[in-house]
Coordinates of C-alpha atoms and ligand atoms in Angstrom, one line a residue:
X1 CA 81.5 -157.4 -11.3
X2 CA 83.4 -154.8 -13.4
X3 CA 81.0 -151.7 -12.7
X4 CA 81.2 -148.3 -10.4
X5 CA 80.0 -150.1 -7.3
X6 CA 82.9 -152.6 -7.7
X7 CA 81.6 -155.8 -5.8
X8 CA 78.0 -155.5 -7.0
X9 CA 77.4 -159.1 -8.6
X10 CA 76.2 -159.8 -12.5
X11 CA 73.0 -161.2 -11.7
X12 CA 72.5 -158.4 -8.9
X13 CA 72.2 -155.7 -12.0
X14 CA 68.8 -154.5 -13.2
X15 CA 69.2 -154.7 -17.3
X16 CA 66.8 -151.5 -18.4
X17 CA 64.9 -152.0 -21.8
X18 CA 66.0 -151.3 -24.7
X19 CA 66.2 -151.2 -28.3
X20 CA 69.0 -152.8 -29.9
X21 CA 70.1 -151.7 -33.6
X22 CA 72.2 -153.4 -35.8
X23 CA 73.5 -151.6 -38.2
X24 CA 75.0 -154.5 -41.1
X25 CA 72.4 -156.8 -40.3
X26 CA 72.5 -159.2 -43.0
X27 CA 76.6 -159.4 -42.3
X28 CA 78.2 -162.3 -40.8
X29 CA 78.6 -161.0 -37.1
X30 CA 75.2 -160.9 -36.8
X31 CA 74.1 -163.8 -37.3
X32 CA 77.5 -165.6 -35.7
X33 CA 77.6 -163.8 -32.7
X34 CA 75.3 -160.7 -32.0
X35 CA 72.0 -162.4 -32.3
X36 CA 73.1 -165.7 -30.9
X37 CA 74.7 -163.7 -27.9
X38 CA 71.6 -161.7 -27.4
X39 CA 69.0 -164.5 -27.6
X40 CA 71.4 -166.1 -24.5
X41 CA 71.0 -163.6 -22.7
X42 CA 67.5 -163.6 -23.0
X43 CA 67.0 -167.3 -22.4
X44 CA 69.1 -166.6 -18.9
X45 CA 66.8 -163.6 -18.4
X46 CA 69.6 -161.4 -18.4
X47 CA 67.2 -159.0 -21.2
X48 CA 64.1 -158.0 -20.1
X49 CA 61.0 -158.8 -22.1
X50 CA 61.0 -154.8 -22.8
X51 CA 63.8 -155.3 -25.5
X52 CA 63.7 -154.6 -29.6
X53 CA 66.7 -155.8 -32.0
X54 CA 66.5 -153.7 -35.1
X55 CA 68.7 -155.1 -37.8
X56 CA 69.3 -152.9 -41.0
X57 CA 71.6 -153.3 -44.1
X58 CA 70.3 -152.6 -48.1
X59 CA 69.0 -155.8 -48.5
X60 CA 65.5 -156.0 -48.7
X61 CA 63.7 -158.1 -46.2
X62 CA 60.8 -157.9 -44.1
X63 CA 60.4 -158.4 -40.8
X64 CA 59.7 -162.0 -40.8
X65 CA 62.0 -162.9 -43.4
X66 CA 64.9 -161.1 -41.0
X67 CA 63.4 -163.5 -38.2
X68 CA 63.7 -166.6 -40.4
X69 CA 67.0 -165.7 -41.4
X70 CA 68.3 -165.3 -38.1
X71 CA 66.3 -168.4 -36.9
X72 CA 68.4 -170.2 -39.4
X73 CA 71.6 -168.9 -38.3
X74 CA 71.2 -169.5 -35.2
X75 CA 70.3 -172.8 -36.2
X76 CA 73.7 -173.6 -37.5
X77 CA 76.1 -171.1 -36.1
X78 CA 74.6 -171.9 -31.6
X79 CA 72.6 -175.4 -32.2
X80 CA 72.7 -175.4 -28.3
X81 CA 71.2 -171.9 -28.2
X82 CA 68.1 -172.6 -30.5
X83 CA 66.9 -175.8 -29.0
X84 CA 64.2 -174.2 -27.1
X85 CA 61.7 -173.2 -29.4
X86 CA 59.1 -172.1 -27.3
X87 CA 62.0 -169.4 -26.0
X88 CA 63.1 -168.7 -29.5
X89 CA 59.4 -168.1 -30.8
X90 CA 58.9 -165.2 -27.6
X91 CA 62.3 -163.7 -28.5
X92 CA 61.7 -163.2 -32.3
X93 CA 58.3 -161.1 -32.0
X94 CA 61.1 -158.9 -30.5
X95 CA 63.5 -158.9 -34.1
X96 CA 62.5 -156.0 -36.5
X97 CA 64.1 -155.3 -40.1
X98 CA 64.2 -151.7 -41.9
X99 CA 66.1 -152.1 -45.3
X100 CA 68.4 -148.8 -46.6
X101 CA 71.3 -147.3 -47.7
X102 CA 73.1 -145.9 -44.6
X103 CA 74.3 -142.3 -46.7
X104 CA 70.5 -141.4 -46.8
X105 CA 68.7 -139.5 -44.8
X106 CA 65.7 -141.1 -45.3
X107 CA 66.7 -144.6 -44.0
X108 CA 67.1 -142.8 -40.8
X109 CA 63.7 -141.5 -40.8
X110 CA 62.7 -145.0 -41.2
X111 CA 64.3 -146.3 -38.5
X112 CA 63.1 -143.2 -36.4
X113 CA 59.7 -143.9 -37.0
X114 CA 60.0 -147.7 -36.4
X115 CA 61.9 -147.3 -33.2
X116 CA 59.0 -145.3 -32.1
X117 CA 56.5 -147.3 -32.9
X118 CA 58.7 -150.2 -31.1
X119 CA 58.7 -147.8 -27.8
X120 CA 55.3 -147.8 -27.6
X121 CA 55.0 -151.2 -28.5
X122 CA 57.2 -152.9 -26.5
X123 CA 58.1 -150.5 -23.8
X124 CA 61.6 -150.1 -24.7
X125 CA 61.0 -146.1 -23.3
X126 CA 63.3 -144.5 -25.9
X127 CA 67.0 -146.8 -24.5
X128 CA 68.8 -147.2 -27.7
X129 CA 72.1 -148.9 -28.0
X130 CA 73.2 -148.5 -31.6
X131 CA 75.9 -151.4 -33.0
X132 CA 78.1 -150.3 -36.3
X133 CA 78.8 -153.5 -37.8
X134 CA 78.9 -152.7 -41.3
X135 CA 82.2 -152.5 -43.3
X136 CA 84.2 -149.9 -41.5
X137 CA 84.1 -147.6 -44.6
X138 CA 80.7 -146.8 -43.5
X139 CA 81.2 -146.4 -39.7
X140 CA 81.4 -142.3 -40.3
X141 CA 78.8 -142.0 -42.7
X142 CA 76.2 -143.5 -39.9
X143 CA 77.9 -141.5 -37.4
X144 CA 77.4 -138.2 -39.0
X145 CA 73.8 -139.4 -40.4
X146 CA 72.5 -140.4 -36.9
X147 CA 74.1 -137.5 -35.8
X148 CA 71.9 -135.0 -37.9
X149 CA 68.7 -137.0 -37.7
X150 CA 68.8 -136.0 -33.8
X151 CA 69.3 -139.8 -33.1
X152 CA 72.5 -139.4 -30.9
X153 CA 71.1 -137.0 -28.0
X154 CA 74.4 -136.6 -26.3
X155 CA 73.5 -134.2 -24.2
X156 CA 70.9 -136.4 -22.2
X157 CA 73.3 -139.0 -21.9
X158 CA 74.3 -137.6 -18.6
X159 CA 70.5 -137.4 -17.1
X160 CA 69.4 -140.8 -15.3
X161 CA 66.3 -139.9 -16.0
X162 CA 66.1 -139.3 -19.8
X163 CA 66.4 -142.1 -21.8
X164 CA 70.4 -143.3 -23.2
X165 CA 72.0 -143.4 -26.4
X166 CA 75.0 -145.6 -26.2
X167 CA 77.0 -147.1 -29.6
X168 CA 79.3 -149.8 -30.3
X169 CA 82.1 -149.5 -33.3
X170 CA 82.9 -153.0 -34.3
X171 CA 86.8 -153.8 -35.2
X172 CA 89.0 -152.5 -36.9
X173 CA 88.9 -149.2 -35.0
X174 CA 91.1 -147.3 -38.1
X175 CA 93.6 -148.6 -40.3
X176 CA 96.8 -146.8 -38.8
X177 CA 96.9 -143.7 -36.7
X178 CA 95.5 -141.0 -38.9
X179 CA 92.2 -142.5 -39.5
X180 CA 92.0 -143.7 -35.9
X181 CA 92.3 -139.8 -35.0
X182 CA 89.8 -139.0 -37.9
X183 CA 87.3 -141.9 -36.7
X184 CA 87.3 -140.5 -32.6
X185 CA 86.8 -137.3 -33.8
X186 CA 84.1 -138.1 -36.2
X187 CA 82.7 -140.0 -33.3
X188 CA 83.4 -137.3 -31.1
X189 CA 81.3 -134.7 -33.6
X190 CA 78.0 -136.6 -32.5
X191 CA 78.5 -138.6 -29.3
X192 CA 79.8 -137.6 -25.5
X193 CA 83.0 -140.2 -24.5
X194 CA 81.0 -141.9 -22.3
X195 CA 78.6 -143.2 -24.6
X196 CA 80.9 -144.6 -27.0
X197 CA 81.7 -148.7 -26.7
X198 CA 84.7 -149.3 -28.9
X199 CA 84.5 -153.7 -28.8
X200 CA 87.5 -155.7 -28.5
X201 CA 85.9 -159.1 -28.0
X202 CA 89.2 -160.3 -26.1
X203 CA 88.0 -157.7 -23.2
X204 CA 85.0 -159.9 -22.9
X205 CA 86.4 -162.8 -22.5
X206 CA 86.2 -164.5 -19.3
X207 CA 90.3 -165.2 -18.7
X208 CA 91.0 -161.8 -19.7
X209 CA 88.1 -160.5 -17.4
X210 CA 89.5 -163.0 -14.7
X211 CA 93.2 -161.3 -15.1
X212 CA 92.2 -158.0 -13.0
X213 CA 91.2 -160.5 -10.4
X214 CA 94.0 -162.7 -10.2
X215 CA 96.5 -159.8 -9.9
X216 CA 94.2 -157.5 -7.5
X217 CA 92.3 -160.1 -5.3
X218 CA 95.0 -162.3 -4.5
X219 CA 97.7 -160.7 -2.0
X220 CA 100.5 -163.2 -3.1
X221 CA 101.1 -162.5 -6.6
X222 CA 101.0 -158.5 -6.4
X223 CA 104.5 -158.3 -4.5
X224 CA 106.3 -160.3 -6.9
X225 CA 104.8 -158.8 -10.1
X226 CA 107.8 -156.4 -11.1
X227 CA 111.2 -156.6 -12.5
X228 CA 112.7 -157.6 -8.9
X229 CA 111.7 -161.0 -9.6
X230 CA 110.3 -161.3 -13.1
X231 CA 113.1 -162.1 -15.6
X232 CA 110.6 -161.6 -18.9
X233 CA 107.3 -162.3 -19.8
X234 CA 106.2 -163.9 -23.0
X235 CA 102.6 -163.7 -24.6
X236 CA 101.6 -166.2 -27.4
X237 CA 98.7 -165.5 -29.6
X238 CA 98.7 -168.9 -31.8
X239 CA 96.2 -170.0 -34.2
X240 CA 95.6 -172.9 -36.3
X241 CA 93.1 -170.9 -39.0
X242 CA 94.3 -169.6 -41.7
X243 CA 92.5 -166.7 -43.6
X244 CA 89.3 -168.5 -43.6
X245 CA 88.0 -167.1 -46.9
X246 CA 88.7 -163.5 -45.5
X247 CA 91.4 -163.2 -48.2
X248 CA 90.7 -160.1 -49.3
X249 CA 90.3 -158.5 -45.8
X250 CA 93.3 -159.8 -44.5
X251 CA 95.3 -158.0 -47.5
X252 CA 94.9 -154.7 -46.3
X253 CA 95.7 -155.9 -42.5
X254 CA 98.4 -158.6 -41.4
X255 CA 99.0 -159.9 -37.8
X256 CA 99.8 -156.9 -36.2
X257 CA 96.9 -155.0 -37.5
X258 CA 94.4 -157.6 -37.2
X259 CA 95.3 -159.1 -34.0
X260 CA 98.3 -157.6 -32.0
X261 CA 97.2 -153.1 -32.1
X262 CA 94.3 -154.2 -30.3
X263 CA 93.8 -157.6 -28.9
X264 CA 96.7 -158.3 -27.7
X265 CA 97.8 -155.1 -26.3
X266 CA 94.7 -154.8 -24.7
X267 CA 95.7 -158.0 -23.0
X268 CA 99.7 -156.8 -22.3
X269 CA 98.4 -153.9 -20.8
X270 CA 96.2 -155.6 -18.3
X271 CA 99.3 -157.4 -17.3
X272 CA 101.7 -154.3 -16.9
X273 CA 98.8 -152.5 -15.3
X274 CA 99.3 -150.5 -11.7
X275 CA 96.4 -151.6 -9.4
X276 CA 93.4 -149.4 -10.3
X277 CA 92.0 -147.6 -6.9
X278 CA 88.8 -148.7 -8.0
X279 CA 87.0 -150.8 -10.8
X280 CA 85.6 -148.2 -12.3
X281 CA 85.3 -148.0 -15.9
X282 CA 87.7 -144.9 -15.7
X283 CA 89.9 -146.1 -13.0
X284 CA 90.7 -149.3 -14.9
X285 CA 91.5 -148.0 -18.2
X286 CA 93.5 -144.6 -16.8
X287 CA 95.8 -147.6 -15.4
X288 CA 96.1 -149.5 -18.5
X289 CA 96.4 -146.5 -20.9
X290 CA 99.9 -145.5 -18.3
X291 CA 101.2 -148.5 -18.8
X292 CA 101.1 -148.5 -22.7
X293 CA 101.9 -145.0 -22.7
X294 CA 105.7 -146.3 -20.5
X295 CA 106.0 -148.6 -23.6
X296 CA 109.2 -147.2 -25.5
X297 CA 109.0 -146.1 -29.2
X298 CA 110.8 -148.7 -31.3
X299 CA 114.1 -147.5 -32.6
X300 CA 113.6 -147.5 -36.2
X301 CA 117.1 -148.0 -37.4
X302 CA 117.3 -151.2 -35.3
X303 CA 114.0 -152.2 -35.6
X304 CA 114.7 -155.8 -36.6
X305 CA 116.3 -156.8 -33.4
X306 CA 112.6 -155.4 -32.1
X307 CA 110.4 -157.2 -34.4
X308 CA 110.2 -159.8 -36.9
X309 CA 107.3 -161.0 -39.3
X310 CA 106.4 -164.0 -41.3
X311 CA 103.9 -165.4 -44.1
X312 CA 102.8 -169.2 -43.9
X313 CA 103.5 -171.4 -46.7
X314 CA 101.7 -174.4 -47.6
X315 CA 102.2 -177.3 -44.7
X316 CA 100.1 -179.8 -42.6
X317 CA 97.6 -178.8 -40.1
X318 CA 96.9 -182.2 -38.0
X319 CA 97.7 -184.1 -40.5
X320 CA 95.9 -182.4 -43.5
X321 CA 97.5 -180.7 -46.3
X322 CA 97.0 -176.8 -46.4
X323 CA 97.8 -174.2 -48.9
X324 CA 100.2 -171.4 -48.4
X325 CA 98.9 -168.0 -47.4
X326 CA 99.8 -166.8 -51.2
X327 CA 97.6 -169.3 -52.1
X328 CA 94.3 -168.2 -50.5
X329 CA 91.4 -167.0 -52.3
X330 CA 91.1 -163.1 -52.7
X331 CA 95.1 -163.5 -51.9
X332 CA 97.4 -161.3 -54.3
X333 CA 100.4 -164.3 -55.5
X334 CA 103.1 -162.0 -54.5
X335 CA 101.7 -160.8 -51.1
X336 CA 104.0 -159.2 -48.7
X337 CA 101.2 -159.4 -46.0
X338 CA 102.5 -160.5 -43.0
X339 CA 100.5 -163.5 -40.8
X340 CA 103.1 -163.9 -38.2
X341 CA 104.7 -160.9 -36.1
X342 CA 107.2 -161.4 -33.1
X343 CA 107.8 -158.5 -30.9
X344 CA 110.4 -157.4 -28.2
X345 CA 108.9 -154.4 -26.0
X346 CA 110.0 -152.3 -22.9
X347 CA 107.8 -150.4 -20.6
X348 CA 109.6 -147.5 -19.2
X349 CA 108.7 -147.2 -15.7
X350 CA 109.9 -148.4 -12.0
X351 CA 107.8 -151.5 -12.4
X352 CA 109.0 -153.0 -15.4
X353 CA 112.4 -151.6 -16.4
X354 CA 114.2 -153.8 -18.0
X355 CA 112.1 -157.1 -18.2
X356 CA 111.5 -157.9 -22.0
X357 CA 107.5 -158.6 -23.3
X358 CA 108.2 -161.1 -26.1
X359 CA 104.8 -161.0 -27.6
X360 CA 103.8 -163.2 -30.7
X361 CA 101.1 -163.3 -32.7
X362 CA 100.4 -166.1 -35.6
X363 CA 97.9 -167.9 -38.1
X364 CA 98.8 -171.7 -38.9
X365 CA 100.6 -172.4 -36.2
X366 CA 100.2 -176.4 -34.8
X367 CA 97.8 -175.4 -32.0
X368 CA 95.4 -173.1 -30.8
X369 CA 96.7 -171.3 -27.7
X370 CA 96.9 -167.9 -26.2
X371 CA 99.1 -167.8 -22.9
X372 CA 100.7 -165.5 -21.1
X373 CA 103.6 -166.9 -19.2
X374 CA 105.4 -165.0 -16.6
X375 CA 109.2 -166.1 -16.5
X376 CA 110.5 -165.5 -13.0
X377 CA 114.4 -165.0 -12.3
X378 CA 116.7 -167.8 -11.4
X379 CA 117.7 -168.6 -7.9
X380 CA 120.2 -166.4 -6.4
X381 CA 122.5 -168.9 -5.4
X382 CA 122.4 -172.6 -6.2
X383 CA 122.4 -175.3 -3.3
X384 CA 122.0 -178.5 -5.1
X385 CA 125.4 -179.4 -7.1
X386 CA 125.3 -179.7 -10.9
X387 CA 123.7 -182.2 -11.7
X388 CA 120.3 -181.1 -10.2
X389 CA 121.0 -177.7 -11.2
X390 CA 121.3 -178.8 -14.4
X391 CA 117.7 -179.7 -14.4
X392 CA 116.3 -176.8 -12.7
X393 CA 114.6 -173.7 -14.4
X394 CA 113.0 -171.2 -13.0
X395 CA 109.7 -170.7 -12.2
X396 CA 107.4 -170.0 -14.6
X397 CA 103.5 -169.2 -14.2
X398 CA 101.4 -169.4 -17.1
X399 CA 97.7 -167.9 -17.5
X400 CA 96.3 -169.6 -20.6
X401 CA 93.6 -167.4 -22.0
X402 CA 92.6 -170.2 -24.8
X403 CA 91.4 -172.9 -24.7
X404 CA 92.0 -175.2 -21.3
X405 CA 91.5 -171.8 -19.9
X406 CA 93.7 -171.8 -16.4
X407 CA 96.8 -171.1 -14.3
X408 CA 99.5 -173.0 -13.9
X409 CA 102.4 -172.4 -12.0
X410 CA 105.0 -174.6 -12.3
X411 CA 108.1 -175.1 -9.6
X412 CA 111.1 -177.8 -9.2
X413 CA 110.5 -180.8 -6.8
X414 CA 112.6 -183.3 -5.4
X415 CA 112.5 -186.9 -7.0
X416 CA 112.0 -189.7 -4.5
X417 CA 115.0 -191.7 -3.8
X418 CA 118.2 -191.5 -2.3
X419 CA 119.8 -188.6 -4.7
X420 CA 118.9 -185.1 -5.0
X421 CA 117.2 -185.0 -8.4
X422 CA 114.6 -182.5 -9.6
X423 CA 112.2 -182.3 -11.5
X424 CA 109.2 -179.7 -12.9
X425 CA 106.0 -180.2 -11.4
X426 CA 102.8 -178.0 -12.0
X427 CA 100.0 -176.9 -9.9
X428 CA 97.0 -176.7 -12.3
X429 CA 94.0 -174.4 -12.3
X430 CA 91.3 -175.7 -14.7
X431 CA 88.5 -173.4 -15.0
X432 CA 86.2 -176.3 -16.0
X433 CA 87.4 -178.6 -13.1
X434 CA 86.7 -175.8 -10.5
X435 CA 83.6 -173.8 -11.9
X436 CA 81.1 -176.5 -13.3
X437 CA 79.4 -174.0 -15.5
X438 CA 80.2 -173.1 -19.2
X439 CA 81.8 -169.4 -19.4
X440 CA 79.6 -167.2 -21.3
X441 CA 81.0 -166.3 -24.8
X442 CA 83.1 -162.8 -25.2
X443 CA 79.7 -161.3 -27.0
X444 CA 77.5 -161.9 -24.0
X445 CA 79.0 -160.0 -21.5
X446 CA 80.0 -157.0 -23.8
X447 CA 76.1 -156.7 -25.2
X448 CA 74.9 -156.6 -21.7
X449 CA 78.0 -154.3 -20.1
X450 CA 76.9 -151.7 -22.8
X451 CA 73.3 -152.3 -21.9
X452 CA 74.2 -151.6 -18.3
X453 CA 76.2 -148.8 -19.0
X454 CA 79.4 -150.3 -17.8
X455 CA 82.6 -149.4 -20.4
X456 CA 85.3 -150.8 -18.3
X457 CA 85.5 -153.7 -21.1
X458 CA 85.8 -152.0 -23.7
X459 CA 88.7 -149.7 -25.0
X460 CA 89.0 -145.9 -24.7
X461 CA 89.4 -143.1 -27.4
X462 CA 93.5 -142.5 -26.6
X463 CA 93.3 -146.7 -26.0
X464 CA 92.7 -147.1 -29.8
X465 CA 95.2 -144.3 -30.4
X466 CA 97.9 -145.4 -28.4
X467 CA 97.8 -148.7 -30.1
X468 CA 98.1 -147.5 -33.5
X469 CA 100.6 -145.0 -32.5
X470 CA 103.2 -148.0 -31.3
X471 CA 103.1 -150.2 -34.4
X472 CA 103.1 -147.0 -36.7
X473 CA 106.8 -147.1 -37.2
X474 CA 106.9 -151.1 -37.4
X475 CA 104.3 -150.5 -40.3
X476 CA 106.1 -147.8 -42.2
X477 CA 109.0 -149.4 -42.2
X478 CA 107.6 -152.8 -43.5
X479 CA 105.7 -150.8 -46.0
X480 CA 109.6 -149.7 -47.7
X481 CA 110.9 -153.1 -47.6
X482 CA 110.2 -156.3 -49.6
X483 CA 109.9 -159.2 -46.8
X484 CA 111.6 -162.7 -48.7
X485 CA 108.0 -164.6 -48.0
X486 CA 106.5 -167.4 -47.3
X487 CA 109.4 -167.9 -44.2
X488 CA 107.6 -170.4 -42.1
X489 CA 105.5 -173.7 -43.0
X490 CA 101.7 -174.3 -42.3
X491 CA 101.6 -176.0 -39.1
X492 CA 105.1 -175.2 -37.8
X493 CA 106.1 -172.7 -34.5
X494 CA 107.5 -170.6 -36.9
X495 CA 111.3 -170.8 -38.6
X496 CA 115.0 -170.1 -37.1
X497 CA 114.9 -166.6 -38.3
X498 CA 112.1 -165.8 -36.7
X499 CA 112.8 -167.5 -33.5
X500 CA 116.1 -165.5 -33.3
X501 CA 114.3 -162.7 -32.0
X502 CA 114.0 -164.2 -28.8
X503 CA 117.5 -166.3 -28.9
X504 CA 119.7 -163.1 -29.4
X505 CA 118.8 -162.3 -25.6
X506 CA 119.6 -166.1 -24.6
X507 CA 116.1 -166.9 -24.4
X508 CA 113.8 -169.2 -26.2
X509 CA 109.5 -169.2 -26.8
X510 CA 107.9 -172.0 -24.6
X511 CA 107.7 -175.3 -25.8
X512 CA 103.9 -175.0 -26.3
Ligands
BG6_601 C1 89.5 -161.4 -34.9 C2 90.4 -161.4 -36.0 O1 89.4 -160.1 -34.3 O2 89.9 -162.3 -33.9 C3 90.6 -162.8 -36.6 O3 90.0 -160.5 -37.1 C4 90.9 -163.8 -35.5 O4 91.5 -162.8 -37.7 C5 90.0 -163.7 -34.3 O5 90.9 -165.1 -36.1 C6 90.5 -164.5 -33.2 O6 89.6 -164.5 -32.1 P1 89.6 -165.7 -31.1 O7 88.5 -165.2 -30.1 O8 89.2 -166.9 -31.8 O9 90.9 -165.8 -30.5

């Protein structure tokens, strides 16, 4: 869908062979996502039979221990996925396995050597799409080491006809600004723009994806989309997971590093979006990096009227008793790590001046949900007495993301009976009531995009910047002031105080 020749259909595109390498093979995404994702798309033909994974961390493992090790995963991460053994068998004489440290030369000789061998092997003619999965720590070091084995070949990446070099960078892109900068440029040192995939996994996912055509292939909605007759827009980013024994991880990150610079900006910015003149990779994301760069600088001496943050304390998650987020395993006792930021934002532009984006982000909250609601303005003028005016709101039209992915758009209606009452109907969209096919996972499409060559879903060099570069002030300032945590329960929408972020503008969060 997404590509340069914008109508040209998923199945319509020609996947070329290729050799996949994972670098942080024996790592937890791998075997979670990558390889499950890959080994669907192989099942639905969408690889061809010309295609190599290469996985490659220090371990030590041969080749057929990697294959066993991923057959087990896959086992018990994508039951579904690894029923067909006869499938599974054909698809792992295509897994390879080179241990080594990634700061020496010589692993990259290695995997030289082997991916040579591969080519001639298994026809993969030279196509390599490299996938930095490691711990981020080592994302430049691979860079810079690919880079001087004469792995990268930027300068053919523009012939059709020589073979492509693309590579992914795995989250977190940088921990603030600075070493965002330092990681494009050390990027930048080895590989041309456009063969860089920076992955934010909420890009692939099929509401998100569906958002461009809901605004852009529908005539109705476009019209209406702007601050004539939206009154605010809230986004909700809820889940019911805590830390998940990623403790120590989530230390050094919080809510609005983990979750809100990236995913759900990403996801903000394809709703304040200009229509694109084309879906082009570069037409799309020129459109979303103007509207983040209309999106005003927080004013740091009245920052908390702008933001808020919380830590969860130990509560009830459907019934069951969970521990507070000081608590956790790999957790310091008196951590000031936030797992709950509120924001307020303005973009500064014709479209949206003036309409508030409350955007929230959460861990333990009661449910699982990530919505985007779209709050229009009330009626100008009110024809049906008090009473039923009393029960009327105004329209609202809310895109949930996850899960009973759908649209709903929900309007007043007149009660049968003699008097004029009103109530709130909806009109539903379910995806699964309409579509009677399960949507591929996030992974999927974003393995197969970068195959294709197609980087509209995934985010840009000044994308990643920009992010960092808005929550920069909202993180220094937090760093210089001691946060009076835990300030919400486990399994609660959060706490008065953090809820007046919306109520000082005589508003209030969905009822979700
Ligand atoms: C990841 C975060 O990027 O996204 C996790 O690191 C979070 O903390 C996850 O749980 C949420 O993804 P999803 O697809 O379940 O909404």
């Amino acid at each position: 869908m997404l590509n340069n020749h914008s109508s040209v259909d998923l199945q319509e595109r020609v996947t070329p062979p290729c050799a996949i390498v994972i670098f942080g093979a024996s790592g937890d995404l791998t075997k979670r996502k990558l390889v499950p994702a890959l080994f669907r798309l192989y099942q639905e033909k969408l690889l061809p039979e010309q295609f190599a994974i290469v996985g490659i961390s220090r371990s030590a493992m041969s080749h057929d221990e990697f294959r066993q090790r991923m057959e087990d995963a896959i086992t018990k991460y994508a039951p579904s996925v690894a029923a067909n053994q006869e499938a599974w068998h054909n698809f792992a004489q295509g897994l390879f396995y080179v241990p080594g440290d990634l700061s020496k030369q010589e692993t990259y000789q290695d995997l030289n050597e082997l991916l040579q061998q591969i080519d001639n092997q298994r026809g993969t003619e030279g196509n390599r799409v490299f996938y930095l999965s490691t711990a981020p720590e080592h994302y430049s070091e691979a860079i810079k080491q690919l880079g001087e084995a004469g792995m990268a070949r930027p300068e053919q990446a523009h012939n059709k006809q020589t073979p492509f070099v693309r590579i992914i960078i795995e989250k977190p892109f940088g921990t603030d600004l600075a070493s965002a900068i330092q990681l494009n440029k050390d990027v930048a040192a080895v590989f041309d723009e456009d063969q860089v995939y920076r992955i934010d996994h909420y890009l692939g996912k099929e509401t998100v994806q569906n958002l461009l055509v809901f605004r852009f292939a529908n005539g109705i909605f476009e019209p209406i989309w702007n601050r004539n007759y939206i009154d605010h827009v809230q986004i909700t980013n809820a889940e019911c997971l805590g830390v998940e024994g990623r403790g120590a991880y989530y230390e050094s990150t919080g809510v609005l590093r983990d979750m809100i610079q990236n995913h759900v900006f990403q996801v903000l910015s394809l709703v304040a979006m200009e229509p694109p003149n084309s879906l082009a990779a570069n037409a799309v994301r020129d459109e979303k990096i103007k509207a983040m760069q209309a999106v005003r600088p927080f004013p740091v001496n009245r920052l908390d009227e702008f933001v808020v943050r919380g830590q969860y304390g130990a509560g009830f998650i459907d019934g069951k008793s969970v521990i507070g987020y000081r608590e956790e395993p790999g957790v310091n006792p008196e951590s000031t790590t936030e797992t709950y930021t509120a924001m307020k934002l303005y973009f500064d532009n014709w479209r949206w001046s003036g309409v508030p984006f409350y955007i929230r982000s959460a861990k333990r909250m009661p449910k699982r949900i990530t919505e985007i609601a779209i709050q229009f303005k009330e009626v100008p003028h009110l024809l049906f007495g008090n009473v039923a005016a009393n029960q009327l709101e105004p329209n609202v039209l809310v895109i949930r993301i996850q899960p009973d992915e759908g649209i709903t758009l929900r309007f007043g209606a007149k009660v049968p009976g003699q008097m004029t009452k009103i109530r709130w109907v909806n009109m539903d969209f379910l995806y699964h009531e309409s579509f009677d096919v399960k949507p591929p996972e996030a992974y999927e499409r974003l393995l197969l995009d970068c195959i294709l060559g197609d980087s509209t879903l995934y985010a840009r060099r000044d994308m990643t910047e920009r992010g960092w570069e808005i929550v920069m002030p909202i993180l220094e300032a937090w760093e210089k002031t001691q946060p009076e945590f835990p300030n919400y329960l486990a399994g609660t929408w959060g706490s008065p105080d953090l809820d007046w972020l919306i109520k000082q503008d005589g508003r209030k969060w969905r009822k979700l």
